[in-house]
Amino acid sequence: MKKQIAFVFGGGGARGALQVGALRALLEAHIYPDILAGTSVGAINASFLALHGANLTALEALERAWQDTLAADLLPDNYLWLTVRTLFGRSGNPSGHRMRQFFIDHGLLPELCFGDLQGPRLLIVAADLNHGQPVIFGEDPAQSVLDAVLASTALPPWVTPIESEERSLIDGAAVSPLPIEPAMRAGANEIIALDLADPRQISSERHDFGAYINKLIVTVELRHIELELALAAARHIPVRHFHLQSEIPIPIWDFHHTEELFKTGYILARQQIAAEGRQPDAKWLNRLPAWVRNLFPR
């Protein structure tokens, strides 16, 4: 059986920069995907690679795009005020318009369809609130990549659900925060899962309503991930689970830590790859960005 390697990108907002660092370590080790499956912020990272290629040149462009996120203010930190506006039906969805323009500015043009992509196969997960089930974009080559990413990242209160025909689509992390099952359905027989879930949020000692809601979300997220990992094990599909976690918890809306998260994701993934016995080519070091070279003592 031909090996079909899937890179699976979990959701986690601003923590998605960890995946970018991990991708550098994987590509240095000459590990390349045949399938890309992403949800929420992972859908953004996956679609960028599918569009530009799974290589270091594309990765440097992805790093630059991430460096633009702070100025773009994609997830404003006044989320409590946005929640109140949403509850009273006064949300103008400014973040949704802002994110759409950001994606277009970085290459996800409205006319781009899944069938136009020349790189690894791309799958993007959203959640349909009207039918209580996941929606997998990319199985139909005529579907719009931009529409898929917008649906997968529609996270209230920042972005209201996207109404499409009989569907009400929101962030894919609601149903598949680490989309292992969609990758298996696409034929993956080896999976590298870039997981951004941070269970430390459950240990918060706060007892206000916001803390309870956050704990509920994280609990559901962790249970979903556990079940998808168990499904892969039951089907005898190996999953290399990269648990990418920063030194301190980073809120999903806080894009001030991008460079730091690049480095952390890179180090964590490199350590795991080394433990598995796959070392990157030493000759590549001089071709890497300064922030990577500085991690290695001379």
Short mmCIF file of C-alpha atoms in Angstrom, two decimals:
data_model
loop_
_atom_site.label_atom_id
_atom_site.label_comp_id
_atom_site.label_asym_id
_atom_site.label_seq_id
_atom_site.Cartn_x
_atom_site.Cartn_y
_atom_site.Cartn_z
CA MET A 1 0.00 0.00 0.00
CA LYS A 2 1.34 3.42 -0.95
CA LYS A 3 2.09 5.60 2.06
CA GLN A 4 -0.29 8.53 2.39
CA ILE A 5 0.98 10.95 5.03
CA ALA A 6 -1.45 13.51 6.39
CA PHE A 7 -0.52 16.63 8.29
CA VAL A 8 -3.46 17.38 10.58
CA PHE A 9 -3.76 20.94 11.89
CA GLY A 10 -5.80 21.51 15.04
CA GLY A 11 -7.56 24.70 16.09
CA GLY A 12 -6.26 27.20 18.62
CA GLY A 13 -6.38 30.78 17.33
CA ALA A 14 -3.15 32.69 17.90
CA ARG A 15 -1.47 29.47 19.05
CA GLY A 16 -1.46 28.44 15.38
CA ALA A 17 2.00 30.02 15.16
CA LEU A 18 3.25 26.92 17.02
CA GLN A 19 2.26 24.84 13.99
CA VAL A 20 4.33 27.09 11.73
CA GLY A 21 7.42 26.42 13.82
CA ALA A 22 6.68 22.69 13.90
CA LEU A 23 6.27 22.65 10.11
CA ARG A 24 9.81 23.98 9.71
CA ALA A 25 11.18 21.10 11.77
CA LEU A 26 9.17 18.56 9.75
CA LEU A 27 10.28 19.95 6.40
CA GLU A 28 13.91 20.09 7.53
CA ALA A 29 13.61 16.39 8.34
CA HIS A 30 12.29 15.81 4.79
CA ILE A 31 8.84 14.81 6.00
CA TYR A 32 6.24 15.93 3.48
CA PRO A 33 2.44 15.56 3.38
CA ASP A 34 0.23 13.96 0.77
CA ILE A 35 -2.89 15.23 2.57
CA LEU A 36 -3.53 18.38 4.60
CA ALA A 37 -6.51 18.51 6.97
CA GLY A 38 -7.22 21.61 9.02
CA THR A 39 -9.79 23.10 11.31
CA SER A 40 -10.11 26.72 12.50
CA VAL A 41 -6.67 28.36 12.50
CA GLY A 42 -5.31 25.03 11.31
CA ALA A 43 -7.42 25.46 8.18
CA ILE A 44 -5.54 28.68 7.46
CA ASN A 45 -2.13 27.05 7.82
CA ALA A 46 -3.18 23.99 5.81
CA SER A 47 -4.71 26.01 2.97
CA PHE A 48 -1.60 28.19 2.71
CA LEU A 49 0.59 25.11 2.23
CA ALA A 50 -1.86 23.58 -0.23
CA LEU A 51 -1.79 26.78 -2.27
CA HIS A 52 1.93 27.57 -2.16
CA GLY A 53 3.48 24.13 -1.65
CA ALA A 54 4.81 22.17 1.31
CA ASN A 55 8.34 23.55 1.15
CA LEU A 56 10.57 25.99 3.02
CA THR A 57 10.01 28.83 0.55
CA ALA A 58 6.25 28.64 1.12
CA LEU A 59 6.84 28.33 4.85
CA GLU A 60 8.79 31.59 4.93
CA ALA A 61 5.85 33.27 3.21
CA LEU A 62 3.52 31.75 5.81
CA GLU A 63 5.75 33.15 8.57
CA ARG A 64 5.47 36.60 7.01
CA ALA A 65 1.70 36.27 6.85
CA TRP A 66 1.62 35.39 10.54
CA GLN A 67 3.74 38.43 11.31
CA ASP A 68 1.02 40.52 9.65
CA THR A 69 -1.72 39.20 11.96
CA LEU A 70 -1.08 41.65 14.81
CA ALA A 71 -1.59 44.71 12.62
CA ALA A 72 -4.66 43.06 11.06
CA ASP A 73 -6.32 42.72 14.51
CA LEU A 74 -8.14 39.57 13.41
CA LEU A 75 -9.55 38.68 16.86
CA PRO A 76 -9.94 41.92 18.87
CA ASP A 77 -9.44 41.40 22.60
CA ASN A 78 -12.69 43.21 23.50
CA TYR A 79 -14.51 39.89 23.12
CA LEU A 80 -16.80 40.53 26.11
CA TRP A 81 -18.19 43.66 24.47
CA LEU A 82 -18.55 41.79 21.20
CA THR A 83 -20.47 39.07 23.04
CA VAL A 84 -22.89 41.61 24.46
CA ARG A 85 -23.43 43.14 21.02
CA THR A 86 -24.04 39.68 19.56
CA LEU A 87 -26.55 38.77 22.26
CA PHE A 88 -28.52 41.92 21.47
CA GLY A 89 -28.31 41.37 17.73
CA ARG A 90 -26.07 44.36 17.12
CA SER A 91 -22.99 42.65 15.72
CA GLY A 92 -21.86 44.10 12.41
CA ASN A 93 -19.39 41.23 11.97
CA PRO A 94 -16.38 43.57 11.48
CA SER A 95 -13.90 40.80 12.27
CA GLY A 96 -15.43 38.61 9.56
CA HIS A 97 -14.88 41.28 6.91
CA ARG A 98 -11.37 41.90 8.22
CA MET A 99 -10.46 38.19 8.09
CA ARG A 100 -11.86 37.79 4.58
CA GLN A 101 -9.70 40.64 3.31
CA PHE A 102 -6.67 39.28 5.14
CA PHE A 103 -7.08 35.88 3.45
CA ILE A 104 -7.51 37.48 0.02
CA ASP A 105 -4.45 39.67 0.54
CA HIS A 106 -2.42 36.51 1.23
CA GLY A 107 -3.49 34.59 -1.85
CA LEU A 108 -6.85 32.94 -1.10
CA LEU A 109 -8.70 34.60 -3.96
CA PRO A 110 -12.49 34.19 -4.20
CA GLU A 111 -12.27 32.31 -7.50
CA LEU A 112 -9.80 29.71 -6.16
CA CYS A 113 -11.38 26.23 -5.98
CA PHE A 114 -10.04 23.05 -4.40
CA GLY A 115 -9.61 21.56 -7.86
CA ASP A 116 -7.17 24.37 -8.74
CA LEU A 117 -4.69 23.36 -6.03
CA GLN A 118 -1.60 21.59 -7.34
CA GLY A 119 -0.06 20.59 -4.01
CA PRO A 120 -1.17 18.06 -1.38
CA ARG A 121 -4.86 17.31 -1.15
CA LEU A 122 -6.63 19.78 1.14
CA LEU A 123 -9.55 19.13 3.51
CA ILE A 124 -11.11 21.81 5.70
CA VAL A 125 -13.58 21.18 8.51
CA ALA A 126 -16.48 23.40 9.59
CA ALA A 127 -19.45 22.70 11.87
CA ASP A 128 -23.06 22.90 10.68
CA LEU A 129 -25.29 24.10 13.53
CA ASN A 130 -28.51 23.38 11.66
CA HIS A 131 -27.73 19.69 11.24
CA GLY A 132 -25.40 19.05 14.18
CA GLN A 133 -22.58 17.60 12.10
CA PRO A 134 -19.21 18.36 10.53
CA VAL A 135 -18.91 19.66 6.99
CA ILE A 136 -15.80 18.57 5.10
CA PHE A 137 -14.77 20.98 2.36
CA GLY A 138 -12.46 19.71 -0.36
CA GLU A 139 -14.25 16.50 -1.22
CA ASP A 140 -15.93 18.49 -4.01
CA PRO A 141 -13.22 20.06 -6.24
CA ALA A 142 -15.60 22.85 -7.31
CA GLN A 143 -15.89 24.29 -3.79
CA SER A 144 -14.29 27.63 -2.97
CA VAL A 145 -11.21 27.45 -0.74
CA LEU A 146 -11.87 30.94 0.62
CA ASP A 147 -15.46 30.06 1.56
CA ALA A 148 -14.21 26.92 3.30
CA VAL A 149 -11.61 28.79 5.36
CA LEU A 150 -14.11 31.50 6.28
CA ALA A 151 -16.57 28.84 7.48
CA SER A 152 -13.93 26.95 9.44
CA THR A 153 -12.81 30.14 11.22
CA ALA A 154 -16.26 31.61 11.94
CA LEU A 155 -15.85 31.85 15.69
CA PRO A 156 -18.47 33.77 17.69
CA PRO A 157 -18.44 36.42 19.07
CA TRP A 158 -15.80 37.67 16.63
CA VAL A 159 -17.40 36.20 13.52
CA THR A 160 -21.06 35.28 13.29
CA PRO A 161 -22.10 31.94 11.73
CA ILE A 162 -22.05 31.83 7.96
CA GLU A 163 -25.49 31.09 6.56
CA SER A 164 -25.23 28.99 3.42
CA GLU A 165 -28.31 27.40 1.82
CA GLU A 166 -29.76 25.33 4.70
CA ARG A 167 -26.55 25.39 6.71
CA SER A 168 -25.34 27.58 9.56
CA LEU A 169 -21.56 27.15 9.58
CA ILE A 170 -19.14 27.94 12.39
CA ASP A 171 -15.61 27.14 13.50
CA GLY A 172 -14.69 23.53 12.75
CA ALA A 173 -13.14 23.05 16.19
CA ALA A 174 -16.69 22.70 17.53
CA VAL A 175 -16.88 19.21 16.00
CA SER A 176 -13.29 18.23 15.18
CA PRO A 177 -10.59 20.25 16.98
CA LEU A 178 -7.90 17.89 15.63
CA PRO A 179 -9.30 16.50 12.35
CA ILE A 180 -7.80 13.01 12.36
CA GLU A 181 -10.98 11.26 11.22
CA PRO A 182 -11.40 13.42 8.07
CA ALA A 183 -7.77 12.66 7.15
CA MET A 184 -8.38 8.92 7.53
CA ARG A 185 -11.53 9.19 5.44
CA ALA A 186 -9.40 10.75 2.70
CA GLY A 187 -7.09 7.74 2.69
CA ALA A 188 -4.33 8.75 5.11
CA ASN A 189 -2.47 5.75 6.52
CA GLU A 190 0.05 7.75 8.55
CA ILE A 191 -0.86 10.92 10.41
CA ILE A 192 1.16 13.73 11.93
CA ALA A 193 -1.20 15.63 14.23
CA LEU A 194 -0.22 19.20 15.19
CA ASP A 195 -2.31 19.66 18.33
CA LEU A 196 -2.79 23.12 19.89
CA ALA A 197 -5.15 22.15 22.72
CA ASP A 198 -4.03 23.52 26.09
CA PRO A 199 -5.52 21.57 29.03
CA ARG A 200 -3.98 23.99 31.53
CA GLN A 201 -7.01 26.22 31.06
CA ILE A 202 -9.12 23.70 32.99
CA SER A 203 -7.06 24.26 36.16
CA SER A 204 -8.07 27.92 36.43
CA GLU A 205 -9.17 28.83 39.97
CA ARG A 206 -11.61 31.45 38.74
CA HIS A 207 -15.30 30.72 39.36
CA ASP A 208 -17.02 33.33 37.21
CA PHE A 209 -19.28 32.49 34.28
CA GLY A 210 -16.56 33.13 31.70
CA ALA A 211 -14.22 30.66 33.41
CA TYR A 212 -16.91 27.96 33.46
CA ILE A 213 -17.64 28.46 29.76
CA ASN A 214 -13.94 28.27 28.94
CA LYS A 215 -13.54 25.07 30.97
CA LEU A 216 -16.56 23.57 29.20
CA ILE A 217 -15.12 24.37 25.77
CA VAL A 218 -11.71 22.92 26.65
CA THR A 219 -13.27 19.78 28.16
CA VAL A 220 -15.30 19.11 25.01
CA GLU A 221 -12.25 19.83 22.85
CA LEU A 222 -10.05 17.37 24.76
CA ARG A 223 -12.73 14.68 24.62
CA HIS A 224 -13.10 15.09 20.84
CA ILE A 225 -9.34 14.75 20.40
CA GLU A 226 -9.23 11.66 22.63
CA LEU A 227 -11.97 10.01 20.57
CA GLU A 228 -10.35 10.75 17.20
CA LEU A 229 -7.00 9.38 18.45
CA ALA A 230 -8.81 6.26 19.70
CA LEU A 231 -10.51 5.84 16.31
CA ALA A 232 -7.14 5.92 14.55
CA ALA A 233 -5.76 3.36 16.99
CA ALA A 234 -8.76 1.09 16.40
CA ARG A 235 -8.11 1.26 12.65
CA HIS A 236 -4.37 0.61 13.17
CA ILE A 237 -3.39 3.93 11.62
CA PRO A 238 -0.28 5.36 13.32
CA VAL A 239 -0.58 8.91 14.63
CA ARG A 240 2.49 10.91 15.55
CA HIS A 241 0.92 13.26 18.05
CA PHE A 242 2.79 16.56 18.34
CA HIS A 243 1.39 18.29 21.42
CA LEU A 244 2.41 21.91 20.84
CA GLN A 245 2.16 23.96 24.01
CA SER A 246 3.78 27.27 24.94
CA GLU A 247 5.52 27.86 28.25
CA ILE A 248 2.56 29.89 29.49
CA PRO A 249 -1.06 29.66 28.25
CA ILE A 250 -1.74 31.98 25.31
CA PRO A 251 -5.33 33.16 24.72
CA ILE A 252 -6.63 32.43 21.25
CA TRP A 253 -6.99 36.17 20.48
CA ASP A 254 -3.47 37.24 21.58
CA PHE A 255 -1.23 37.54 18.51
CA HIS A 256 1.58 39.34 20.36
CA HIS A 257 3.59 36.12 20.82
CA THR A 258 3.99 34.98 17.22
CA GLU A 259 7.80 34.97 17.01
CA GLU A 260 8.08 33.28 20.40
CA LEU A 261 5.59 30.60 19.34
CA PHE A 262 7.47 29.97 16.08
CA LYS A 263 10.54 29.11 18.15
CA THR A 264 8.65 27.01 20.69
CA GLY A 265 6.84 24.98 18.03
CA TYR A 266 10.09 24.43 16.17
CA ILE A 267 11.97 23.25 19.27
CA LEU A 268 9.17 20.93 20.43
CA ALA A 269 8.80 19.33 17.00
CA ARG A 270 12.55 19.02 16.49
CA GLN A 271 12.90 17.30 19.85
CA GLN A 272 10.17 14.82 18.98
CA ILE A 273 11.62 14.12 15.53
CA ALA A 274 15.07 13.58 17.07
CA ALA A 275 13.57 11.19 19.64
CA GLU A 276 12.06 9.23 16.76
CA GLY A 277 15.48 9.02 15.14
CA ARG A 278 14.93 11.42 12.23
CA GLN A 279 17.47 14.24 12.20
CA PRO A 280 17.35 17.21 9.79
CA ASP A 281 20.14 17.69 7.25
CA ALA A 282 22.96 19.71 8.83
CA LYS A 283 23.74 21.46 5.50
CA TRP A 284 20.34 23.16 5.65
CA LEU A 285 21.28 25.24 8.69
CA ASN A 286 22.90 28.09 6.77
CA ARG A 287 19.82 28.41 4.57
CA LEU A 288 17.46 28.97 7.50
CA PRO A 289 16.20 32.30 8.90
CA ALA A 290 18.30 33.97 11.59
CA TRP A 291 15.81 33.11 14.36
CA VAL A 292 16.30 29.41 13.62
CA ARG A 293 20.12 29.56 13.27
CA ASN A 294 20.35 31.36 16.61
CA LEU A 295 18.78 28.35 18.35
CA PHE A 296 21.89 26.31 17.60
CA PRO A 297 25.17 27.09 19.45
CA ARG A 298 28.24 27.40 17.23
#
